CSV table of C-alpha atoms in Angstrom, one decimal:
chain,number,residue,atom,x,y,z
T,1,MET,CA,3.8,1.9,20.8
T,2,GLU,CA,7.5,2.0,19.2
T,3,HIS,CA,6.5,2.6,16.0
T,4,ALA,CA,3.6,5.0,15.8
T,5,ALA,CA,5.0,8.6,14.8
T,6,ALA,CA,6.2,6.6,11.9
T,7,ALA,CA,3.3,4.9,11.3
T,8,ARG,CA,1.0,8.1,11.8
T,9,ASP,CA,2.9,9.4,8.5
T,10,VAL,CA,2.4,6.6,6.5
T,11,ALA,CA,-1.5,6.8,6.9
T,12,ALA,CA,-1.8,10.6,6.4
T,13,PHE,CA,0.7,9.2,3.2
T,14,SER,CA,-1.7,6.4,2.1
T,15,VAL,CA,-4.6,9.1,1.9
T,16,ARG,CA,-3.1,12.1,0.4
T,17,VAL,CA,-1.7,9.4,-2.8
T,18,LEU,CA,-5.0,8.3,-3.2
T,19,ARG,CA,-7.0,11.4,-3.3
T,20,HIS,CA,-4.4,13.3,-5.9
T,21,ILE,CA,-4.8,10.1,-8.1
T,22,ALA,CA,-9.2,10.0,-7.5
T,23,SER,CA,-9.1,14.1,-8.1
T,24,ARG,CA,-7.2,13.6,-11.7
T,25,ASP,CA,-10.0,11.6,-12.7
T,26,GLY,CA,-13.0,14.1,-10.9
T,27,PRO,CA,-16.5,12.3,-10.0
T,28,ARG,CA,-15.8,9.4,-12.9
T,29,ALA,CA,-13.3,8.3,-10.9
T,30,ALA,CA,-12.6,5.1,-10.9
T,31,ASN,CA,-12.2,1.9,-8.5
T,32,LEU,CA,-8.2,2.6,-7.0
T,33,ALA,CA,-6.5,0.7,-4.7
T,34,VAL,CA,-2.6,1.8,-3.9
T,35,SER,CA,-0.5,-0.1,-1.2
T,36,PRO,CA,1.4,2.6,0.8
T,37,LEU,CA,3.5,0.7,2.6
T,38,SER,CA,5.2,-0.6,-0.6
T,39,LEU,CA,5.6,3.0,-1.7
T,40,HIS,CA,7.2,3.3,1.9
T,41,ALA,CA,9.3,0.3,1.5
T,42,ALA,CA,11.1,1.8,-2.3
T,43,LEU,CA,11.4,5.0,-0.5
T,44,VAL,CA,12.8,4.4,2.5
T,45,LEU,CA,15.4,2.3,0.3
T,46,LEU,CA,15.7,4.8,-2.1
T,47,GLY,CA,16.8,7.5,0.6
T,48,ALA,CA,18.9,4.8,2.3
T,49,GLY,CA,21.2,5.7,-1.3
T,50,ALA,CA,20.5,10.0,-1.4
T,51,TRP,CA,23.0,12.4,0.3
T,52,GLY,CA,22.1,16.5,0.9
T,53,ALA,CA,18.9,18.0,0.0
T,54,THR,CA,18.5,14.9,-1.9
T,55,LEU,CA,17.5,12.9,1.5
T,56,ASP,CA,16.2,15.6,2.9
T,57,GLN,CA,13.3,15.9,0.4
T,58,ILE,CA,12.7,12.5,0.4
T,59,VAL,CA,12.6,12.8,4.3
T,60,ALA,CA,10.3,15.2,4.5
T,61,PHE,CA,8.3,13.5,2.1
T,62,LEU,CA,8.2,10.3,4.8
T,63,GLY,CA,6.9,12.9,7.3
T,64,PRO,CA,7.3,14.7,10.2
T,65,ALA,CA,8.5,11.5,11.9
T,66,GLY,CA,12.0,11.5,10.8
T,67,GLY,CA,14.2,9.9,8.8
T,68,PRO,CA,15.6,7.4,11.8
T,69,ALA,CA,12.0,6.6,13.1
T,70,HIS,CA,11.6,5.9,8.9
T,71,ALA,CA,14.0,3.4,8.3
T,72,ALA,CA,13.7,2.0,12.0
T,73,LEU,CA,9.7,0.9,10.5
T,74,ALA,CA,11.3,-0.2,7.0
T,75,SER,CA,13.2,-2.1,9.0
T,76,HIS,CA,10.6,-3.3,11.0
T,77,VAL,CA,8.1,-4.1,8.2
T,78,ALA,CA,10.9,-6.1,6.4
T,79,LEU,CA,12.7,-8.5,9.5
T,80,HIS,CA,9.8,-9.0,11.5
T,81,MET,CA,6.0,-8.0,10.6
T,82,LEU,CA,6.2,-9.1,6.9
T,83,SER,CA,9.0,-11.6,7.0
T,84,ALA,CA,9.8,-14.7,5.7
T,85,ASP,CA,8.4,-17.0,8.3
T,86,ARG,CA,5.4,-15.1,8.9
T,87,SER,CA,3.0,-16.8,6.3
T,88,ASP,CA,1.3,-18.8,8.8
T,89,GLY,CA,-1.7,-19.2,7.1
T,90,ALA,CA,-1.8,-22.7,8.2
T,91,ALA,CA,-1.8,-21.9,12.2
T,92,GLY,CA,-5.4,-19.9,10.9
T,93,GLY,CA,-3.0,-16.4,10.6
T,94,PRO,CA,-2.8,-14.6,7.6
T,95,THR,CA,-0.6,-15.1,4.8
T,96,VAL,CA,1.8,-12.7,4.3
T,97,ARG,CA,5.6,-12.7,1.9
T,98,PHE,CA,7.5,-9.7,2.0
T,99,ALA,CA,10.6,-9.5,-0.9
T,100,ASN,CA,13.1,-6.3,-1.5
T,101,GLY,CA,16.2,-6.9,-4.4
T,102,ILE,CA,17.6,-4.8,-6.1
T,103,TRP,CA,19.8,-5.2,-9.7
T,104,VAL,CA,22.7,-3.4,-11.0
T,105,ASP,CA,24.3,-3.3,-14.4
T,106,LEU,CA,27.0,-5.4,-13.9
T,107,ALA,CA,29.4,-2.7,-15.0
T,108,LEU,CA,28.8,-0.9,-11.8
T,109,ARG,CA,28.7,-1.4,-8.1
T,110,LEU,CA,27.1,-0.8,-5.3
T,111,ASN,CA,28.3,1.1,-2.7
T,112,ASP,CA,29.5,-1.4,0.1
T,113,ALA,CA,28.2,0.6,3.1
T,114,TYR,CA,24.5,1.2,1.2
T,115,ALA,CA,24.4,-2.8,0.0
T,116,ARG,CA,25.3,-4.0,3.7
T,117,VAL,CA,22.6,-1.5,5.0
T,118,ALA,CA,19.7,-3.1,2.6
T,119,SER,CA,20.6,-6.6,3.3
T,120,GLU,CA,21.0,-5.9,7.1
T,121,HIS,CA,18.2,-3.5,7.7
T,122,TYR,CA,15.6,-4.4,4.5
T,123,ARG,CA,16.3,-7.7,4.0
T,124,ALA,CA,17.0,-6.2,0.4
T,125,GLU,CA,19.5,-8.7,-2.0
T,126,ALA,CA,21.5,-7.1,-5.0
T,127,SER,CA,22.0,-9.1,-8.3
T,128,PRO,CA,24.5,-8.0,-10.8
T,129,ALA,CA,22.2,-7.3,-14.3
T,130,PRO,CA,23.1,-7.0,-18.0
T,131,PHE,CA,21.2,-4.0,-18.4
T,132,LYS,CA,23.7,-2.7,-21.0
T,133,SER,CA,23.7,-5.6,-23.4
T,134,ARG,CA,20.7,-7.5,-22.5
T,135,PRO,CA,17.7,-5.5,-21.0
T,136,GLU,CA,14.9,-7.2,-22.3
T,137,GLU,CA,16.0,-10.1,-20.7
T,138,VAL,CA,16.4,-8.3,-17.2
T,139,ARG,CA,12.9,-6.6,-17.6
T,140,LEU,CA,11.4,-10.2,-17.8
T,141,LEU,CA,13.8,-11.4,-14.8
T,142,ILE,CA,12.5,-8.9,-12.8
T,143,ASN,CA,8.5,-9.4,-13.6
T,144,GLN,CA,9.1,-12.9,-13.1
T,145,TRP,CA,10.7,-12.9,-9.6
T,146,ILE,CA,7.4,-10.1,-8.3
T,147,GLU,CA,5.0,-12.5,-10.4
T,148,ARG,CA,6.3,-15.5,-7.5
T,149,ALA,CA,6.6,-13.5,-5.1
T,150,THR,CA,2.8,-11.9,-5.7
T,151,THR,CA,2.1,-16.0,-6.2
T,152,GLY,CA,1.2,-14.8,-9.9
T,153,ARG,CA,-1.3,-11.8,-8.8
T,154,ILE,CA,1.3,-8.6,-10.1
T,155,LYS,CA,2.1,-9.9,-13.5
T,156,ASP,CA,3.9,-7.3,-16.2
T,157,LEU,CA,4.7,-4.6,-13.6
T,158,LEU,CA,7.6,-3.4,-15.5
T,159,PRO,CA,6.2,-1.8,-19.1
T,160,PRO,CA,8.0,-3.0,-22.7
T,161,GLY,CA,10.8,-0.4,-23.0
T,162,SER,CA,11.0,0.7,-19.4
T,163,ILE,CA,14.4,-1.1,-18.6
T,164,HIS,CA,16.9,0.4,-21.3
T,165,SER,CA,20.7,-0.2,-22.8
T,166,GLY,CA,21.1,2.9,-20.4
T,167,THR,CA,19.2,1.8,-17.1
T,168,PRO,CA,21.9,1.3,-14.2
T,169,ALA,CA,19.7,-0.3,-11.5
T,170,VAL,CA,16.2,-1.2,-10.3
T,171,LEU,CA,15.1,-1.4,-6.3
T,172,ALA,CA,11.7,-3.1,-6.7
T,173,ASN,CA,9.9,-5.1,-3.4
T,174,ALA,CA,6.9,-7.5,-3.2
T,175,PHE,CA,4.1,-7.6,-0.6
T,176,TYR,CA,1.5,-10.4,-1.2
T,177,PHE,CA,-1.0,-10.7,1.8
T,178,LYS,CA,-4.1,-13.5,2.0
T,179,GLY,CA,-5.9,-13.4,5.3
T,180,THR,CA,-9.2,-14.8,6.2
T,181,TRP,CA,-12.1,-12.7,8.4
T,182,GLU,CA,-12.4,-13.2,12.1
T,183,ARG,CA,-15.8,-14.1,11.6
T,184,LYS,CA,-16.5,-14.7,8.0
T,185,PHE,CA,-20.1,-13.9,6.6
T,186,ASP,CA,-22.5,-16.4,5.6
T,187,ALA,CA,-22.7,-16.6,2.0
T,188,SER,CA,-26.4,-17.5,2.0
T,189,LEU,CA,-27.1,-14.5,3.2
T,190,THR,CA,-25.6,-12.7,0.4
T,191,GLN,CA,-28.2,-10.7,-1.9
T,192,ASP,CA,-27.6,-9.1,-4.4
T,193,GLY,CA,-28.4,-5.1,-4.0
T,194,ALA,CA,-28.2,-1.5,-5.4
T,195,PHE,CA,-24.6,0.3,-5.3
T,196,TYR,CA,-25.0,3.8,-5.9
T,197,LEU,CA,-23.0,5.8,-8.2
T,198,PRO,CA,-21.2,8.8,-7.7
T,199,THR,CA,-22.3,9.6,-11.6
T,200,GLY,CA,-26.0,9.1,-10.6
T,201,GLY,CA,-28.0,6.2,-10.9
T,202,HIS,CA,-26.7,2.7,-9.7
T,203,VAL,CA,-25.5,-1.1,-10.3
T,204,ARG,CA,-27.1,-4.1,-8.9
T,205,VAL,CA,-24.1,-6.0,-7.2
T,206,PRO,CA,-23.8,-8.9,-4.1
T,207,PHE,CA,-23.5,-7.0,-0.4
T,208,MET,CA,-22.5,-9.8,2.4
T,209,SER,CA,-24.7,-9.2,5.7
T,210,SER,CA,-24.3,-10.8,8.7
T,211,THR,CA,-27.0,-10.1,12.3
T,212,ARG,CA,-24.3,-10.4,14.3
T,213,LYS,CA,-22.9,-7.3,16.6
T,214,GLN,CA,-20.0,-5.5,15.0
T,215,ARG,CA,-17.1,-2.6,15.3
T,216,ILE,CA,-18.7,0.6,13.5
T,217,ALA,CA,-17.6,4.1,15.0
T,218,SER,CA,-19.9,7.2,13.5
T,219,ARG,CA,-18.5,10.5,13.2
T,220,ALA,CA,-19.0,13.7,12.0
T,221,GLY,CA,-20.7,12.9,8.5
T,222,TYR,CA,-19.2,9.4,7.5
T,223,LYS,CA,-18.7,5.8,9.5
T,224,VAL,CA,-15.9,3.4,10.0
T,225,LEU,CA,-15.9,0.2,10.0
T,226,ARG,CA,-13.1,-2.6,11.2
T,227,LEU,CA,-13.1,-6.3,10.8
T,228,PRO,CA,-10.4,-7.5,11.3
T,229,TYR,CA,-8.6,-10.8,10.2
T,230,ALA,CA,-8.2,-14.3,12.0
T,231,ARG,CA,-4.6,-14.1,14.3
T,232,GLY,CA,-2.9,-17.3,13.8
T,233,GLY,CA,-1.9,-19.8,17.1
T,234,GLY,CA,1.6,-18.5,18.8
T,235,GLY,CA,3.3,-15.4,18.4
T,236,GLY,CA,2.1,-12.8,21.5
T,237,ALA,CA,2.0,-9.3,22.1
T,238,HIS,CA,4.1,-8.8,19.0
T,239,GLN,CA,2.3,-11.0,16.2
T,240,PRO,CA,1.1,-9.1,13.4
T,241,SER,CA,-2.6,-8.5,13.9
T,242,PHE,CA,-4.4,-7.0,10.4
T,243,SER,CA,-8.3,-5.5,10.3
T,244,MET,CA,-10.4,-4.0,7.2
T,245,TYR,CA,-11.0,-0.6,8.2
T,246,VAL,CA,-14.1,0.6,5.5
T,247,TYR,CA,-14.9,4.3,6.1
T,248,LEU,CA,-18.6,5.4,4.6
T,249,PRO,CA,-19.1,8.8,4.4
T,250,ASP,CA,-22.3,9.7,5.4
T,251,ALA,CA,-23.9,11.1,1.9
T,252,ARG,CA,-24.1,9.0,-1.7
T,253,ASP,CA,-21.3,11.5,-3.3
T,254,GLY,CA,-19.3,12.1,-0.2
T,255,LEU,CA,-16.0,10.3,-1.1
T,256,PRO,CA,-14.5,13.4,-2.5
T,257,GLY,CA,-14.7,15.5,0.7
T,258,LEU,CA,-13.9,12.4,2.6
T,259,LEU,CA,-10.9,11.7,1.2
T,260,GLN,CA,-10.1,15.7,1.0
T,261,ARG,CA,-10.6,15.5,4.8
T,262,LEU,CA,-9.0,12.8,5.9
T,263,SER,CA,-5.7,14.4,4.0
T,264,SER,CA,-6.2,17.6,5.3
T,265,ASP,CA,-7.3,17.5,9.0
T,266,PRO,CA,-5.2,16.0,11.4
T,267,ALA,CA,-7.3,15.9,14.3
T,268,ALA,CA,-9.5,13.0,11.0
T,269,ALA,CA,-6.8,11.2,10.1
T,270,PRO,CA,-7.3,7.4,10.3
T,271,ARG,CA,-4.7,7.0,12.1
T,272,LEU,CA,-7.0,7.8,14.8
T,273,GLU,CA,-9.0,4.6,14.1
T,274,SER,CA,-7.1,1.9,15.3
T,275,SER,CA,-7.9,-1.8,16.7
T,276,ALA,CA,-8.2,0.0,20.5
T,277,THR,CA,-10.4,2.7,19.1
T,278,LEU,CA,-13.1,0.5,17.2
T,279,ALA,CA,-12.4,-2.9,19.9
T,280,ASP,CA,-16.1,-2.8,21.1
T,281,GLU,CA,-18.9,-4.4,19.1
T,282,VAL,CA,-22.4,-2.6,18.8
T,283,PRO,CA,-25.6,-4.5,17.7
T,284,VAL,CA,-26.4,-3.4,14.0
T,285,ARG,CA,-29.2,-2.9,12.1
T,286,ALA,CA,-29.1,-2.8,8.5
T,287,PHE,CA,-25.8,-4.4,7.6
T,288,ARG,CA,-24.5,-4.6,4.2
T,289,VAL,CA,-20.8,-4.7,2.5
T,290,PRO,CA,-20.1,-5.5,-1.4
T,291,ARG,CA,-17.6,-7.7,-2.7
T,292,PHE,CA,-15.6,-6.0,-4.6
T,293,ALA,CA,-12.1,-7.0,-6.2
T,294,VAL,CA,-10.0,-3.7,-7.2
T,295,SER,CA,-6.9,-3.7,-9.3
T,296,CYS,CA,-4.7,-0.6,-9.6
T,297,LYS,CA,-1.4,0.1,-12.3
T,298,THR,CA,0.2,3.6,-11.8
T,299,ARG,CA,3.4,5.1,-13.5
T,300,ALA,CA,3.7,6.8,-9.9
T,301,ALA,CA,6.7,9.3,-10.8
T,302,ALA,CA,4.5,12.0,-11.7
T,303,ALA,CA,1.8,11.8,-8.5
T,304,LEU,CA,5.2,12.0,-6.3
T,305,ARG,CA,6.6,14.7,-7.8
T,306,GLU,CA,2.8,16.5,-8.0
T,307,LEU,CA,3.3,15.8,-4.3
T,308,GLY,CA,6.2,17.6,-3.8
T,309,LEU,CA,8.8,14.3,-4.5
T,310,ALA,CA,10.8,16.8,-7.3
T,311,LEU,CA,14.4,15.9,-6.4
T,312,PRO,CA,15.0,12.3,-6.7
T,313,PHE,CA,13.8,13.2,-10.3
T,314,ASP,CA,16.0,16.2,-11.5
T,315,PRO,CA,18.7,15.0,-13.5
T,316,VAL,CA,20.9,17.9,-12.1
T,317,ARG,CA,20.2,17.8,-9.0
T,318,ALA,CA,19.3,14.5,-7.7
T,319,ASP,CA,22.5,13.0,-5.6
T,320,PHE,CA,22.6,8.9,-4.9
T,321,GLY,CA,25.8,9.2,-4.3
T,322,ASP,CA,25.8,6.6,-1.5
T,323,MET,CA,24.0,3.4,-3.7
T,324,VAL,CA,26.6,3.3,-6.9
T,325,GLU,CA,30.4,3.7,-6.7
T,326,SER,CA,32.0,4.4,-10.3
T,327,ALA,CA,28.7,5.5,-12.1
T,328,PRO,CA,30.0,7.4,-15.1
T,329,GLU,CA,27.4,9.7,-15.3
T,330,PRO,CA,25.2,10.9,-11.9
T,331,VAL,CA,22.0,8.2,-11.8
T,332,VAL,CA,18.5,9.9,-11.3
T,333,VAL,CA,14.9,7.9,-10.7
T,334,SER,CA,13.1,8.4,-14.5
T,335,GLU,CA,10.5,6.4,-12.8
T,336,VAL,CA,8.4,4.6,-10.2
T,337,TYR,CA,6.1,1.9,-11.1
T,338,HIS,CA,3.5,0.8,-9.1
T,339,GLU,CA,0.4,-1.8,-9.1
T,340,CYS,CA,-2.4,-3.2,-6.1
T,341,PHE,CA,-4.4,-6.2,-6.2
T,342,VAL,CA,-7.5,-6.5,-4.1
T,343,GLU,CA,-10.4,-8.7,-3.5
T,344,VAL,CA,-12.8,-9.1,-0.8
T,345,ASP,CA,-15.5,-12.3,-0.4
T,346,GLU,CA,-16.9,-13.9,2.1
T,347,GLU,CA,-14.2,-15.7,3.2
T,348,GLY,CA,-11.8,-12.7,3.6
T,349,THR,CA,-9.0,-10.4,1.7
T,350,GLU,CA,-6.4,-11.6,-1.1
T,351,ALA,CA,-4.1,-8.5,-1.5
T,352,ALA,CA,-1.1,-7.8,-4.0
T,353,ALA,CA,1.5,-5.3,-4.4
T,354,ALA,CA,4.8,-4.0,-5.9
T,355,THR,CA,6.9,-1.0,-6.7
T,356,ALA,CA,10.1,-0.7,-8.7
T,357,VAL,CA,12.3,2.1,-9.2
T,358,VAL,CA,14.1,2.5,-12.3
T,359,MET,CA,17.1,4.4,-12.1
T,360,THR,CA,18.5,6.2,-15.2
T,361,PHE,CA,22.0,8.2,-15.6
T,362,GLY,CA,21.9,11.6,-15.8
T,363,ALA,CA,18.6,12.4,-18.3
T,364,PRO,CA,15.4,12.9,-17.3
T,365,CYS,CA,-23.7,2.2,27.7
T,366,PRO,CA,-25.3,-0.6,25.8
T,367,PRO,CA,-24.9,1.5,22.4
T,368,PRO,CA,-28.0,1.8,20.4
T,369,PRO,CA,-27.8,0.0,16.8
T,370,GLU,CA,-25.8,1.2,13.7
T,371,ASP,CA,-26.3,0.5,10.5
T,372,PHE,CA,-23.8,0.4,8.1
T,373,VAL,CA,-24.8,0.1,4.4
T,374,ALA,CA,-22.0,0.1,2.0
T,375,ASP,CA,-23.9,1.3,-1.0
T,376,HIS,CA,-22.3,4.2,-1.8
T,377,PRO,CA,-18.6,5.0,-3.0
T,378,PHE,CA,-16.2,4.4,0.4
T,379,MET,CA,-12.8,4.1,1.2
T,380,PHE,CA,-11.0,1.1,2.8
T,381,LEU,CA,-7.8,0.9,4.6
T,382,ILE,CA,-5.6,-2.7,5.4
T,383,GLN,CA,-3.8,-1.9,8.0
T,384,GLU,CA,-1.5,-3.7,10.4
T,385,ASP,CA,-2.9,-3.2,14.3
T,386,VAL,CA,0.4,-3.9,16.2
T,387,THR,CA,2.1,-0.9,14.6
T,388,GLY,CA,-0.7,0.5,13.2
T,389,VAL,CA,0.7,0.7,9.6
T,390,VAL,CA,-1.5,0.9,6.4
T,391,VAL,CA,-0.6,-1.9,4.2
T,392,PHE,CA,-3.3,-1.3,1.3
T,393,THR,CA,-5.8,1.3,0.8
T,394,GLY,CA,-8.0,2.3,-1.7
T,395,GLN,CA,-11.1,3.5,-3.0
T,396,VAL,CA,-15.0,1.4,-3.9
T,397,THR,CA,-16.6,3.6,-6.6
T,398,ASP,CA,-18.6,0.7,-8.5
T,399,PRO,CA,-18.0,-2.9,-7.1
T,400,SER,CA,-19.9,-4.1,-10.5
T,401,VAL,CA,-16.4,-3.5,-12.1
T,402,SER,CA,-13.7,-6.1,-11.2
T,403,ARG,CA,-10.2,-5.4,-12.7
């Protein structure tokens, strides 16, 4: 598989980020959702404008596949996997939309080579913007661009004050996904049941159910369920194909340990679960998955620094000399804003994500029947199965909370 190595890195990165964010709240960690693909696209576009040690650190952070492999994956995602003409919802497949954009202050100019690579390889079009004279106007413009690209699911990603007169540039992307299950759940079978919380006690929530065979695998300490989305007509073997993977620990309080294991043990990494490893269906006895809706908005700069990506934020050592020409001072990343939304019901899934990187100047045999009862905290991934790249990941600790 052409992009397998880089996709494995994205899978590993997805669990590291999820575990890191979840660990901040300890056992009371809330529902979470992030888009590794959106963050990956932002970091690759940022790396295309970096030099020296800054570039080396971005490449090392992305993973051992190396810079060219990650650049090729990001380009494939932008130009093919999530290109504008992939909105095949009318043909029965998922609706997918992806947009990349760069806004640069009127007094500055993007390096010609950087602008060309951004446009030709990542479909990132550059636009001049009056940051110095009308920063609030630019903030609203970028937020409106993200809102349109995500069909209204991501609003106001950039908060008041995030853009100011000293902002030289903003790099942003937006991703929208809406897919129906290959086999929809029968809503008449949905019944309320107990979901056991990580802090003790339980809540009553609607559980989707089915008596059909399912793609389930039992691993040491957890089970994995694969729920494919319907594919559109045509496109052949290279047409994008998406699935949701639900990682359910055996123990009711086992999610933190599962996240730790998946993020530290390469042999257990979620990249090993794919349409190939979960192709066969098995009969089920008890099968219940809750409906849920998760939304998460975060300032990701601190998490990225804590995970080892420090130089892009360093006002002294950051080097983005390949990005902006004639800057009065060196540019540096001031903050990374990320928001993700995922909603799952009997019909399928709707999800959206956006990332904005704000720059600043130098300042801071017939198998036996299986049970799969997701009645306690679990992790989920939405993955594109042709490349193996993880596009969304998250955890559900309380499906009664929709935010």
